[in-house]
Coordinates of C-alpha atoms in Angstrom, one line a residue:
M1 CA 17.6 -57.1 148.5
E2 CA 17.5 -53.2 147.9
L3 CA 18.2 -52.1 144.3
T4 CA 20.0 -48.8 143.7
D5 CA 18.0 -46.0 141.4
A6 CA 20.7 -47.2 138.6
Q7 CA 19.8 -50.7 138.6
K8 CA 15.7 -49.7 138.6
K9 CA 16.3 -47.8 135.8
R10 CA 18.1 -50.6 133.9
L11 CA 15.3 -52.8 134.7
K12 CA 12.8 -50.7 133.6
G13 CA 14.6 -50.2 130.3
L14 CA 14.6 -53.9 130.0
A15 CA 10.8 -54.4 130.8
H16 CA 10.0 -51.9 128.1
A17 CA 10.1 -54.0 125.3
L18 CA 8.3 -57.1 127.3
H19 CA 4.7 -58.0 126.7
P20 CA 2.8 -58.8 129.6
I21 CA 2.9 -62.4 130.5
I22 CA 0.4 -62.5 133.4
L23 CA -3.3 -61.2 132.8
I24 CA -5.7 -60.4 135.5
G25 CA -9.0 -59.7 134.4
Q26 CA -12.5 -59.0 135.6
H27 CA -12.8 -62.4 137.9
G28 CA -9.6 -61.3 139.8
L29 CA -6.7 -63.2 141.5
K30 CA -6.7 -66.6 141.5
D31 CA -4.6 -69.1 142.9
S32 CA -3.8 -70.7 139.4
I33 CA -2.5 -67.2 138.3
L34 CA -0.3 -67.1 141.6
V35 CA 1.4 -70.5 140.5
E36 CA 1.9 -68.8 136.9
L37 CA 3.2 -66.1 138.3
D38 CA 5.8 -68.0 140.7
N39 CA 6.6 -70.0 137.5
A40 CA 7.1 -66.8 135.8
L41 CA 9.2 -65.0 137.8
A42 CA 11.7 -68.4 138.4
Y43 CA 12.3 -68.2 134.9
H44 CA 12.2 -64.8 133.6
Q45 CA 12.8 -62.7 136.7
L46 CA 11.4 -59.5 135.4
V47 CA 7.7 -60.0 134.5
K48 CA 5.4 -57.6 133.1
I49 CA 1.8 -58.1 134.4
K50 CA -1.7 -56.7 133.4
I51 CA -4.4 -56.1 136.1
S52 CA -7.5 -55.1 134.5
V53 CA -9.9 -55.7 137.6
G54 CA -11.8 -52.3 137.9
D55 CA -11.2 -49.1 139.8
R56 CA -7.9 -47.8 140.8
D57 CA -8.4 -49.3 144.2
L58 CA -9.2 -52.5 143.5
R59 CA -6.1 -52.8 141.2
N60 CA -3.8 -51.4 144.0
Q61 CA -5.2 -54.0 146.2
T62 CA -4.7 -56.8 143.9
L63 CA -1.1 -55.8 143.2
E64 CA -0.5 -55.6 146.9
Q65 CA -1.9 -59.2 147.3
I66 CA 0.3 -60.4 144.5
L67 CA 3.3 -58.8 146.3
E68 CA 2.2 -60.3 149.7
H69 CA 2.3 -63.7 147.8
A70 CA 5.5 -63.3 146.0
N71 CA 7.6 -62.0 149.1
Q72 CA 10.4 -62.1 147.3
A73 CA 9.6 -60.0 144.3
M74 CA 10.0 -56.3 143.9
L75 CA 7.9 -53.8 142.6
I76 CA 9.9 -51.9 139.9
Q77 CA 7.3 -49.7 138.0
Q78 CA 3.6 -49.6 138.0
I79 CA 2.0 -47.5 135.2
G80 CA -1.9 -47.9 135.1
N81 CA -3.0 -51.5 134.6
T82 CA 0.5 -52.7 134.0
A83 CA 3.1 -53.5 136.7
V84 CA 6.4 -54.7 136.6
L85 CA 8.1 -57.3 139.0
Y86 CA 11.4 -58.4 139.5
Q87 CA 12.8 -61.6 141.3
R88 CA 16.3 -62.5 141.3
N89 CA 17.0 -66.0 140.4
P90 CA 20.4 -67.3 141.7
D91 CA 20.3 -70.2 139.3
R92 CA 20.0 -68.1 136.1
P93 CA 22.1 -65.6 134.6
Y94 CA 21.9 -62.1 136.5
L95 CA 19.7 -59.5 134.8
L96 CA 21.8 -56.5 136.2
S97 CA 25.4 -57.8 135.2
T98 CA 27.2 -55.3 133.1
T99 CA 28.2 -58.1 130.7
S100 CA 24.4 -58.7 129.5

């Protein structure tokens, strides 16, 4: 699913007020974190993640691993240690509808 620039802009606006739900620290990416990420994406659809694993290369590598695991999720924005992911859930209200 490809998003238009306007849709990405709307999701960025919605994500601005969110607090990180998933925190990845010095111990890196664990299976339990990936399970929680799947649950958070299924419920919230729009998730903010904080990745504090070290240098920029390791952070980007961790984010790539997350995106490979959650292959339906899309990276909406990455600023520093914070990334915003979106995954549409057909069973929940659509975040990009104009009525919300």
